Amino acid sequence: MSDTKPTSFNPLEQFVLLAKSAKGAAAVELIKQALESPGVYVFGELLDMPNISELEIGQFQPYYNLLKLFAFGTYQEYLKNIKSLPELTAFQQQKLRHLTIVTLSETNKCIPYDMLVQELEMKNLRELEDLVIEAIYGDVIRGKLDQRNGRLEVDFAIGRDAQVNDIGRIIRTLNDWCEACDAILGAVETQVINANCEKERHIKHRATIEEEVLNIKKTLKSQV
Amino acid sequence: MDVEENNQNLNVMASSGATGSISVLLHPLVVMNISEHWTRVRAQEGKAQQVIGALIGQQKGRSLEIMNSFELVFTVIDNIVIDRDYYNTKEEQFKQVFSDMDFLGWYTTGDAPNESDIHVHKQICEINESPVILKLNPFTRNADLPVTMYESVIDLVNGEATMLFVELSYTLATEEAERIGVDHVARMASGDSAESSQVAEQLQAQHNAVKMLANRVRLILEYIRAMERGEVPKSHEVLREAKSLTHRLPVLNSEIFQEEYYTQYNDVLLQTYLASITKACHDLHQFVTKFNILCDRQGIMGRRMRGLFF
């Protein structure tokens, strides 16, 4: 299964098509391949497939939980449940770490190195930076490594799979954004009206003064 | 007879047939040039006249891109005769500056094409095999661009081969520089700069930009709301993108930003304050000078008047 497209949707589509016909052990194989393939960082559609969700009950539950972990969870959760989950290859571990960075960037945009080292169980800064650089090259996150202040500034991260309660949050944030935009528009309009009124007032004032000057000139001429 | 011929010339084959595959890209610069030419002639001569000029640009296969234009000198002896020498000198000069642009056609002002246009067209055909014609109507009152393009076609009418015009469709091609220029002209033309202050104009631009952003965000919001209610099938891809979008959001909340923001804010206020102090000083100085002159004059004429001013 060669993934030549960089976008994560198209490679996942292949797995989704295959998942329509795979059952049981074949589905597990599919999960393993999906977790291993380099472009795929999101697994929502795969989780929706009936053949895969069947795996939740039965002997292949660990694999289903593993898929869910990759879709929604972090590296720390993996370490907590490491006994009940199947083995991860090195590549899959890296992938999970990348996804964990994405989750961390959801809460704060500047992630200190210490937090990263702790959450990702990295041994030293060099490894950490290599990992982050890999993530950036893979277009998982975009940002800057601030070595002096020891933190990672994230500008953009791909969205992980959205859980059901995420939708509410998304709606709320977008709503707030809309309202803020409207407030700005209102404020700008008020400013525009103010500026125009000021200018009008200024022009009127000037006009009255010039009139007075003219009148005075006339009276002076008539006096002299 | 004339009317008949006029009607025939408007052979409205509506860009079907062999000429339909020509696509024309028109740069707004050309339209501005033509209208400037016409306005200038009208201002100089005192009355509106028909102007003629040449169109230049690039032709790639079946697509023409008309990028620039220049004026042509013509004399009216019964019919309009184009001055060939003038055209040749201008052509040489243009070749030096715009070396990759060729002569593509000619333009004129007026309403629908008529006999004299055919006559001019025949002359132009001596220069270039199949030129296009652009007509600009300066007197229309509706809001659309009164520019029409035609191509010439030799057709058999009443047994003899005559030249007829076929209307072409065109699209406006804009480069960044042209867009800014056209935007500027449009704003100048529509806005009364005396009434609104410049602050208002700047803010208006911001206002428009924010309004567009708000519209887009609202659209996304509606879509996701519909998705939640179940009216639209859940699309993971869209949800993911929306999620990543909302995470980008608290963009400007770091303390460093606040510091720099307030520093810049204070700097700007300081500058404005300084400028207004300078202006006030200047006005005061002028006032004192005038006052002194006035006082001195009064002093020369009558010292007792001085008491009034204090």
Coordinates of C-alpha atoms in Angstrom, one line a residue:
Chain A
M1 CA 0.0 0.0 0.0
S2 CA 2.1 2.9 -1.2
D3 CA 1.0 6.4 -0.1
T4 CA 2.2 8.9 -2.6
K5 CA -0.2 11.7 -1.7
P6 CA 0.8 14.0 1.2
T7 CA -2.7 14.7 2.3
S8 CA -3.9 12.3 5.0
F9 CA -7.4 12.0 3.6
N10 CA -6.6 10.1 0.5
P11 CA -4.5 7.4 2.0
L12 CA -7.1 6.9 4.6
E13 CA -9.7 6.5 1.9
Q14 CA -7.9 3.4 0.7
F15 CA -8.1 1.9 4.1
V16 CA -11.7 2.8 4.4
L17 CA -12.5 1.1 1.1
L18 CA -10.6 -2.0 2.2
A19 CA -12.4 -1.9 5.6
K20 CA -15.7 -2.4 3.9
S21 CA -14.9 -5.9 3.0
A22 CA -12.5 -6.9 5.8
K23 CA -13.7 -8.6 8.9
G24 CA -12.0 -9.8 12.1
A25 CA -8.4 -10.6 11.7
A26 CA -8.2 -8.9 8.4
A27 CA -9.6 -5.7 9.9
V28 CA -6.9 -5.9 12.6
E29 CA -4.2 -6.2 9.9
L30 CA -5.8 -3.1 8.3
I31 CA -5.6 -1.2 11.6
K32 CA -2.0 -2.1 12.0
Q33 CA -1.2 -0.9 8.5
A34 CA -3.1 2.3 8.9
L35 CA -1.3 3.1 12.1
E36 CA 2.0 2.4 10.4
S37 CA 1.6 4.3 7.1
P38 CA 3.4 7.7 7.2
G39 CA 0.8 10.1 5.8
V40 CA -2.1 9.0 8.0
Y41 CA -2.7 11.0 11.2
V42 CA -6.4 10.9 11.5
F43 CA -8.6 7.8 11.8
G44 CA -12.1 9.1 12.2
E45 CA -13.6 7.5 9.1
L46 CA -12.0 4.2 9.9
L47 CA -13.6 4.2 13.4
D48 CA -16.9 4.8 11.8
M49 CA -16.8 1.7 9.6
P50 CA -19.1 -1.0 11.0
N51 CA -16.5 -3.7 10.5
I52 CA -14.0 -1.9 12.6
S53 CA -16.4 -0.9 15.4
E54 CA -17.4 -4.6 15.7
L55 CA -14.0 -5.2 17.0
E56 CA -14.8 -3.4 20.1
I57 CA -16.2 -6.5 21.7
G58 CA -14.3 -9.7 21.4
Q59 CA -10.8 -10.9 21.2
F60 CA -9.5 -7.9 19.1
Q61 CA -10.6 -5.2 21.6
P62 CA -7.0 -4.2 22.3
Y63 CA -6.6 -3.2 18.6
Y64 CA -9.8 -1.2 18.7
N65 CA -8.7 0.6 21.8
L66 CA -5.3 1.2 20.1
L67 CA -7.1 2.8 17.1
K68 CA -9.1 4.9 19.5
L69 CA -6.0 5.9 21.3
F70 CA -4.4 7.1 18.1
A71 CA -7.5 9.0 17.1
F72 CA -8.1 10.8 20.4
G73 CA -5.4 10.0 23.0
T74 CA -1.9 11.0 24.0
Y75 CA 1.3 9.2 24.7
Q76 CA 0.8 9.4 28.4
E77 CA -2.4 7.4 28.1
Y78 CA -0.6 4.8 26.1
L79 CA 2.0 4.5 28.8
K80 CA -0.7 4.1 31.5
N81 CA -2.5 1.3 29.6
I82 CA 0.6 -0.3 28.1
K83 CA -0.3 -3.6 29.5
S84 CA -3.7 -3.9 27.9
L85 CA -2.6 -2.5 24.5
P86 CA -0.6 -4.4 21.8
E87 CA 3.0 -3.6 21.0
L88 CA 3.8 -0.5 19.0
T89 CA 6.5 -0.3 16.5
A90 CA 9.0 2.5 16.8
F91 CA 7.4 4.3 13.9
Q92 CA 4.0 4.1 15.5
Q93 CA 5.4 5.4 18.7
Q94 CA 6.8 8.4 16.9
K95 CA 3.4 9.0 15.2
L96 CA 1.7 8.9 18.6
R97 CA 4.2 11.4 19.9
H98 CA 3.5 13.7 17.0
L99 CA -0.2 13.5 17.7
T100 CA 0.5 14.2 21.4
I101 CA 2.3 17.4 20.4
V102 CA -0.8 18.4 18.4
T103 CA -3.0 17.8 21.4
L104 CA -0.7 19.8 23.7
S105 CA -0.8 22.7 21.3
E106 CA -4.5 22.8 21.6
T107 CA -4.2 24.2 25.1
N108 CA -1.3 26.5 24.8
K109 CA 0.5 27.9 21.8
C110 CA 3.9 28.1 23.5
I111 CA 4.8 24.7 24.9
P112 CA 7.8 24.7 27.2
Y113 CA 10.4 22.0 26.5
D114 CA 10.0 20.6 30.0
M115 CA 6.4 19.8 29.4
L116 CA 7.2 18.2 26.1
V117 CA 10.0 16.1 27.6
Q118 CA 7.7 14.9 30.4
E119 CA 4.7 14.1 28.2
L120 CA 6.6 12.4 25.5
E121 CA 9.1 10.6 27.7
M122 CA 12.0 11.8 25.7
K123 CA 15.5 11.2 27.0
N124 CA 17.2 14.4 26.0
L125 CA 16.6 17.7 24.2
R126 CA 18.3 16.5 21.0
E127 CA 15.8 13.7 20.5
L128 CA 13.0 16.0 21.3
E129 CA 14.1 18.5 18.7
D130 CA 14.5 15.8 16.2
L131 CA 11.0 14.7 16.9
V132 CA 9.6 18.1 16.5
I133 CA 11.5 18.7 13.3
E134 CA 10.1 15.5 11.9
A135 CA 6.6 16.7 12.8
I136 CA 7.1 20.0 11.1
Y137 CA 8.4 18.3 8.0
G138 CA 5.4 16.0 8.0
D139 CA 3.2 19.1 8.0
V140 CA 1.6 18.0 11.2
I141 CA 2.4 21.2 13.0
R142 CA 3.9 24.5 11.8
G143 CA 5.8 26.6 14.2
K144 CA 9.1 27.7 15.6
L145 CA 11.5 26.2 18.0
D146 CA 12.7 28.8 20.5
Q147 CA 15.8 27.2 21.9
R148 CA 16.8 30.2 24.0
N149 CA 13.6 30.3 26.0
G150 CA 13.2 26.6 25.8
R151 CA 9.8 26.3 24.1
L152 CA 8.0 25.4 21.0
E153 CA 5.7 28.0 19.5
V154 CA 3.0 26.4 17.4
D155 CA 1.3 28.5 14.7
F156 CA -0.8 25.7 13.2
A157 CA -1.5 22.1 13.9
I158 CA -3.6 19.7 11.9
G159 CA -6.9 18.8 13.5
R160 CA -7.1 15.5 15.2
D161 CA -10.3 13.5 15.0
A162 CA -13.2 15.3 16.5
Q163 CA -15.1 13.6 19.3
V164 CA -18.7 14.3 19.9
N165 CA -18.2 16.8 22.6
D166 CA -15.7 18.6 20.5
I167 CA -18.4 19.8 18.2
G168 CA -20.0 21.8 21.0
R169 CA -16.7 23.5 21.7
I170 CA -16.0 24.3 18.1
I171 CA -19.5 25.8 17.7
R172 CA -18.9 27.9 20.8
T173 CA -15.5 29.2 19.7
L174 CA -16.8 30.0 16.2
N175 CA -19.8 31.8 17.7
D176 CA -17.5 33.9 19.9
W177 CA -15.4 34.7 16.9
C178 CA -18.4 35.8 15.0
E179 CA -19.6 38.0 17.8
A180 CA -16.2 39.5 18.2
C181 CA -16.1 40.3 14.5
D182 CA -19.6 41.9 14.8
A183 CA -18.5 43.9 17.8
I184 CA -15.4 45.2 15.9
L185 CA -17.6 46.1 12.9
G186 CA -19.9 48.1 15.2
A187 CA -17.0 49.8 16.9
V188 CA -15.4 50.7 13.5
E189 CA -18.7 52.1 12.3
T190 CA -19.0 54.3 15.4
Q191 CA -15.5 55.5 14.9
V192 CA -16.3 56.3 11.3
I193 CA -19.4 58.2 12.2
N194 CA -17.5 60.1 14.9
A195 CA -14.7 61.0 12.5
N196 CA -17.2 62.3 9.9
C197 CA -19.1 64.3 12.5
E198 CA -15.8 65.8 13.8
K199 CA -14.9 66.8 10.3
E200 CA -18.3 68.3 9.6
R201 CA -18.2 70.3 12.9
H202 CA -14.8 71.5 12.0
I203 CA -15.9 72.7 8.6
K204 CA -19.0 74.4 10.0
H205 CA -16.9 76.1 12.6
R206 CA -14.5 77.3 10.0
A207 CA -17.4 78.6 7.8
T208 CA -18.9 80.6 10.7
I209 CA -15.5 82.1 11.5
E210 CA -15.0 83.1 7.9
E211 CA -18.4 84.6 7.8
E212 CA -17.6 86.7 10.8
V213 CA -14.4 87.8 9.3
L214 CA -16.2 88.9 6.1
N215 CA -18.8 90.8 8.2
I216 CA -16.1 92.5 10.2
K217 CA -14.3 93.5 7.0
K218 CA -17.5 94.9 5.6
T219 CA -18.3 96.9 8.7
L220 CA -14.7 98.2 8.8
K221 CA -14.9 99.3 5.2
S222 CA -18.2 101.0 5.7
Q223 CA -16.7 102.8 8.8
V224 CA -13.6 104.0 7.0
Chain B
M1 CA -29.6 52.1 -48.0
D2 CA -27.4 53.2 -45.2
V3 CA -29.7 51.9 -42.6
E4 CA -29.9 48.5 -44.3
E5 CA -26.2 48.2 -44.4
N6 CA -26.0 49.2 -40.8
N7 CA -28.3 46.5 -39.8
Q8 CA -26.3 43.9 -41.8
N9 CA -23.1 44.9 -40.1
L10 CA -24.5 43.9 -36.8
N11 CA -24.4 40.3 -37.7
V12 CA -25.2 38.9 -34.4
M13 CA -23.8 35.4 -34.6
A14 CA -23.1 35.7 -30.9
S15 CA -19.6 34.2 -31.0
S16 CA -20.6 31.0 -32.5
G17 CA -19.0 29.3 -35.5
A18 CA -15.3 29.6 -36.3
T19 CA -14.7 32.7 -34.4
G20 CA -16.1 31.4 -31.2
S21 CA -13.0 29.7 -30.0
I22 CA -11.1 33.0 -29.7
S23 CA -11.0 34.0 -26.1
V24 CA -10.1 37.6 -25.2
L25 CA -8.6 38.8 -22.0
L26 CA -9.0 42.5 -21.5
H27 CA -6.8 44.5 -19.1
P28 CA -8.6 47.3 -17.3
L29 CA -5.6 49.5 -18.2
V30 CA -6.9 49.6 -21.8
V31 CA -10.4 50.7 -20.8
M32 CA -8.9 53.5 -18.6
N33 CA -6.6 54.6 -21.5
I34 CA -9.5 54.8 -23.9
S35 CA -11.8 56.7 -21.5
E36 CA -8.9 59.1 -20.7
H37 CA -8.3 59.6 -24.4
W38 CA -11.9 60.4 -25.1
T39 CA -12.2 62.7 -22.1
R40 CA -9.1 64.6 -23.0
V41 CA -10.2 65.1 -26.6
R42 CA -13.6 66.2 -25.4
A43 CA -12.1 68.7 -23.0
Q44 CA -9.7 70.0 -25.5
E45 CA -12.1 70.3 -28.4
G46 CA -15.1 71.3 -26.4
K47 CA -17.4 68.7 -27.8
A48 CA -17.4 64.9 -27.9
Q49 CA -15.6 63.3 -30.8
Q50 CA -15.0 59.9 -32.0
V51 CA -11.5 58.7 -31.1
I52 CA -9.5 55.9 -32.6
G53 CA -6.5 54.0 -31.3
A54 CA -4.6 50.8 -31.5
L55 CA -4.7 47.8 -29.2
I56 CA -1.5 45.8 -28.4
G57 CA -1.0 42.7 -26.5
Q58 CA 0.0 39.1 -26.8
Q59 CA -1.6 36.3 -28.8
K60 CA -1.1 32.7 -27.8
G61 CA -2.9 30.4 -30.1
R62 CA -6.5 31.2 -29.9
S63 CA -6.4 33.4 -26.9
L64 CA -5.7 37.1 -27.1
E65 CA -4.6 39.2 -24.2
I66 CA -5.0 42.9 -24.7
M67 CA -2.7 44.7 -22.4
N68 CA -2.1 48.2 -23.6
S69 CA -3.3 50.7 -26.1
F70 CA -2.2 53.9 -27.9
E71 CA -3.8 56.6 -29.9
L72 CA -3.9 56.9 -33.7
V73 CA -4.1 60.0 -35.8
F74 CA -6.7 60.1 -38.4
T75 CA -8.0 62.5 -40.9
V76 CA -11.6 62.8 -42.1
I77 CA -11.9 63.0 -45.8
D78 CA -15.4 61.7 -46.5
N79 CA -14.5 58.6 -44.6
I80 CA -12.0 58.2 -41.8
V81 CA -8.4 57.7 -43.0
I82 CA -5.8 56.4 -40.6
D83 CA -2.5 58.1 -40.8
R84 CA -0.1 55.2 -41.6
D85 CA 3.1 57.0 -41.0
Y86 CA 2.1 58.0 -37.5
Y87 CA 1.1 54.4 -36.8
N88 CA 4.5 53.1 -38.1
T89 CA 6.5 55.5 -35.9
K90 CA 4.4 54.6 -32.9
E91 CA 4.7 50.9 -33.6
E92 CA 8.5 51.2 -33.7
Q93 CA 8.6 53.0 -30.4
F94 CA 6.3 50.5 -28.8
K95 CA 8.3 47.6 -30.0
Q96 CA 11.3 49.0 -28.2
V97 CA 9.5 49.3 -24.9
F98 CA 7.1 46.4 -25.1
S99 CA 9.0 44.0 -27.3
D100 CA 6.8 41.0 -26.9
M101 CA 3.5 42.8 -27.6
D102 CA 2.0 42.8 -31.0
F103 CA -0.6 44.8 -32.7
L104 CA -3.9 43.0 -32.1
G105 CA -6.6 45.4 -33.1
W106 CA -8.0 48.8 -32.7
Y107 CA -10.5 50.7 -30.6
T108 CA -13.0 53.5 -31.1
T109 CA -15.8 55.2 -29.2
G110 CA -19.4 55.1 -30.2
D111 CA -22.5 52.9 -30.0
A112 CA -23.0 50.1 -32.4
P113 CA -20.6 49.4 -35.2
N114 CA -21.4 51.0 -38.4
E115 CA -20.1 51.6 -42.0
S116 CA -17.3 53.9 -41.2
D117 CA -16.0 51.3 -38.7
I118 CA -15.9 48.8 -41.6
H119 CA -14.0 51.3 -43.6
V120 CA -11.4 51.8 -40.9
H121 CA -11.3 48.1 -40.3
K122 CA -10.3 47.5 -43.9
Q123 CA -7.4 49.9 -43.5
I124 CA -6.3 48.2 -40.3
C125 CA -6.5 44.8 -42.0
E126 CA -3.7 46.0 -44.3
I127 CA -1.5 46.1 -41.2
N128 CA -2.6 43.0 -39.5
E129 CA -4.7 40.1 -40.9
S130 CA -7.5 39.8 -38.5
P131 CA -7.7 42.6 -36.0
V132 CA -10.3 42.8 -33.2
I133 CA -12.4 45.9 -32.6
L134 CA -13.2 47.3 -29.3
K135 CA -16.0 49.8 -28.9
L136 CA -16.5 51.9 -25.9
N137 CA -19.8 53.7 -25.5
P138 CA -19.2 56.8 -23.4
F139 CA -22.8 57.7 -23.2
T140 CA -24.5 54.7 -21.6
R141 CA -26.2 55.2 -18.3
N142 CA -26.4 51.7 -17.0
A143 CA -23.9 50.3 -14.6
D144 CA -22.3 47.6 -16.8
L145 CA -19.0 48.2 -18.6
P146 CA -20.0 49.6 -22.0
V147 CA -17.2 47.8 -23.8
T148 CA -17.9 45.4 -26.6
M149 CA -15.5 43.5 -28.7
Y150 CA -16.0 42.4 -32.3
E151 CA -14.2 40.3 -34.8
S152 CA -14.5 40.6 -38.5
V153 CA -15.7 37.9 -40.8
I154 CA -16.0 37.8 -44.5
D155 CA -19.4 36.6 -45.3
L156 CA -21.4 36.1 -48.5
V157 CA -24.3 38.6 -48.3
N158 CA -26.5 39.0 -51.4
G159 CA -23.9 37.2 -53.4
E160 CA -21.0 39.4 -52.6
A161 CA -18.3 39.0 -50.0
T162 CA -18.6 41.7 -47.4
M163 CA -17.0 42.2 -44.1
L164 CA -19.2 41.8 -41.1
F165 CA -18.7 42.1 -37.4
V166 CA -19.3 39.3 -35.0
E167 CA -19.5 40.1 -31.3
L168 CA -16.9 38.4 -29.1
S169 CA -17.1 37.7 -25.5
Y170 CA -14.3 38.9 -23.3
T171 CA -13.1 38.6 -19.8
L172 CA -11.3 41.1 -17.7
A173 CA -7.8 40.1 -16.7
T174 CA -6.3 42.0 -13.8
E175 CA -2.9 42.2 -12.4
E176 CA -2.2 43.4 -8.9
A177 CA -1.1 46.8 -9.9
E178 CA -4.1 47.3 -12.1
R179 CA -6.4 46.2 -9.4
I180 CA -5.1 48.8 -7.0
G181 CA -5.3 51.5 -9.6
V182 CA -8.8 50.7 -10.6
D183 CA -9.9 50.4 -7.0
H184 CA -8.4 53.8 -6.3
V185 CA -10.1 55.4 -9.2
A186 CA -13.4 53.8 -8.3
R187 CA -13.2 55.1 -4.8
M188 CA -12.2 58.6 -5.8
A189 CA -15.1 58.7 -8.3
S190 CA -17.7 57.5 -5.9
G191 CA -16.6 59.0 -2.6
D192 CA -16.9 62.7 -1.8
S193 CA -13.6 63.4 -0.1
A194 CA -14.9 66.6 1.3
E195 CA -17.4 65.0 3.4
S196 CA -15.7 62.1 5.0
S197 CA -12.4 62.4 6.7
Q198 CA -9.4 60.3 5.8
V199 CA -9.6 58.4 9.0
A200 CA -13.1 57.3 7.9
E201 CA -11.7 56.0 4.6
Q202 CA -9.0 54.0 6.2
L203 CA -11.5 52.5 8.7
Q204 CA -13.9 51.8 5.9
A205 CA -11.3 49.5 4.3
Q206 CA -10.8 47.7 7.6
H207 CA -14.5 47.5 8.0
N208 CA -14.9 45.7 4.7
A209 CA -12.2 43.3 5.4
V210 CA -13.6 42.3 8.8
K211 CA -17.1 42.0 7.3
M212 CA -15.8 39.5 4.8
L213 CA -14.1 37.5 7.5
A214 CA -17.2 37.6 9.6
N215 CA -19.3 36.3 6.7
R216 CA -17.0 33.4 6.1
V217 CA -16.7 32.4 9.7
R218 CA -20.5 32.6 10.1
L219 CA -20.8 30.3 7.1
I220 CA -18.6 27.7 8.7
L221 CA -20.5 28.1 12.0
E222 CA -23.8 27.5 10.3
Y223 CA -22.5 24.4 8.5
I224 CA -21.2 22.9 11.7
R225 CA -24.4 23.7 13.5
A226 CA -26.4 22.0 10.8
M227 CA -24.0 19.0 11.1
E228 CA -24.7 18.8 14.8
R229 CA -28.4 18.9 14.3
G230 CA -28.1 16.2 11.8
E231 CA -29.3 18.1 8.8
V232 CA -26.1 17.6 7.0
P233 CA -24.1 14.3 7.0
K234 CA -21.1 14.5 9.3
S235 CA -17.9 15.1 7.5
H236 CA -14.9 14.3 9.5
E237 CA -12.6 16.3 7.2
V238 CA -14.6 19.5 7.7
L239 CA -14.7 18.9 11.5
R240 CA -11.0 18.4 11.7
E241 CA -10.3 21.5 9.8
A242 CA -12.7 23.5 11.9
K243 CA -11.1 22.1 15.0
S244 CA -7.6 23.1 13.8
L245 CA -9.0 26.5 12.9
T246 CA -10.4 27.1 16.4
H247 CA -7.2 26.1 17.9
R248 CA -5.3 28.7 16.0
L249 CA -7.5 31.3 17.5
P250 CA -6.2 32.8 20.7
V251 CA -3.5 34.4 18.6
L252 CA -2.6 37.5 20.4
N253 CA -2.8 36.8 24.1
S254 CA 0.8 36.5 25.1
E255 CA 2.3 39.1 27.4
I256 CA 5.0 40.0 24.9
F257 CA 2.3 41.1 22.5
Q258 CA 0.5 43.2 25.1
E259 CA 3.8 44.9 26.0
E260 CA 4.7 45.7 22.4
Y261 CA 1.1 46.8 21.7
Y262 CA 1.0 49.3 24.5
T263 CA 4.5 50.5 23.6
Q264 CA 3.4 51.2 20.0
Y265 CA 0.1 52.7 21.1
N266 CA 2.0 55.1 23.5
D267 CA 4.4 56.0 20.7
V268 CA 1.7 56.9 18.3
L269 CA -0.2 58.9 20.9
L270 CA 3.0 60.7 21.7
Q271 CA 3.6 61.6 18.1
T272 CA 0.1 62.9 17.7
Y273 CA 0.5 64.9 20.8
L274 CA 3.8 66.4 19.6
A275 CA 2.3 67.2 16.3
S276 CA -0.7 69.0 17.8
I277 CA 1.6 70.9 20.2
T278 CA 3.7 72.1 17.3
K279 CA 0.6 73.1 15.4
A280 CA -0.7 75.0 18.4
C281 CA 2.7 76.8 18.8
H282 CA 2.7 77.7 15.2
D283 CA -0.8 79.2 15.4
L284 CA 0.1 81.0 18.6
H285 CA 3.1 82.5 16.9
Q286 CA 1.1 83.7 14.0
F287 CA -1.5 85.2 16.3
V288 CA 1.1 87.0 18.3
T289 CA 2.8 88.4 15.2
K290 CA -0.5 89.7 13.9
F291 CA -1.3 91.1 17.2
N292 CA 2.0 92.9 17.4
I293 CA 1.6 94.4 14.0
L294 CA -1.9 95.5 14.9
C295 CA -0.8 97.0 18.2
D296 CA 2.1 98.8 16.6
R297 CA -0.2 100.4 14.1
Q298 CA -2.6 101.5 16.7
G299 CA 0.4 102.6 18.8
I300 CA 1.4 104.9 16.0
M301 CA -2.0 106.3 15.4
G302 CA -3.4 106.6 19.0
R303 CA -2.0 105.3 22.2
R304 CA -5.3 105.5 24.1
M305 CA -6.7 102.7 21.9
R306 CA -4.3 100.3 23.4
G307 CA -6.3 100.1 26.6
L308 CA -9.1 98.3 24.7
F309 CA -7.0 95.3 23.9
F310 CA -6.0 94.5 27.4

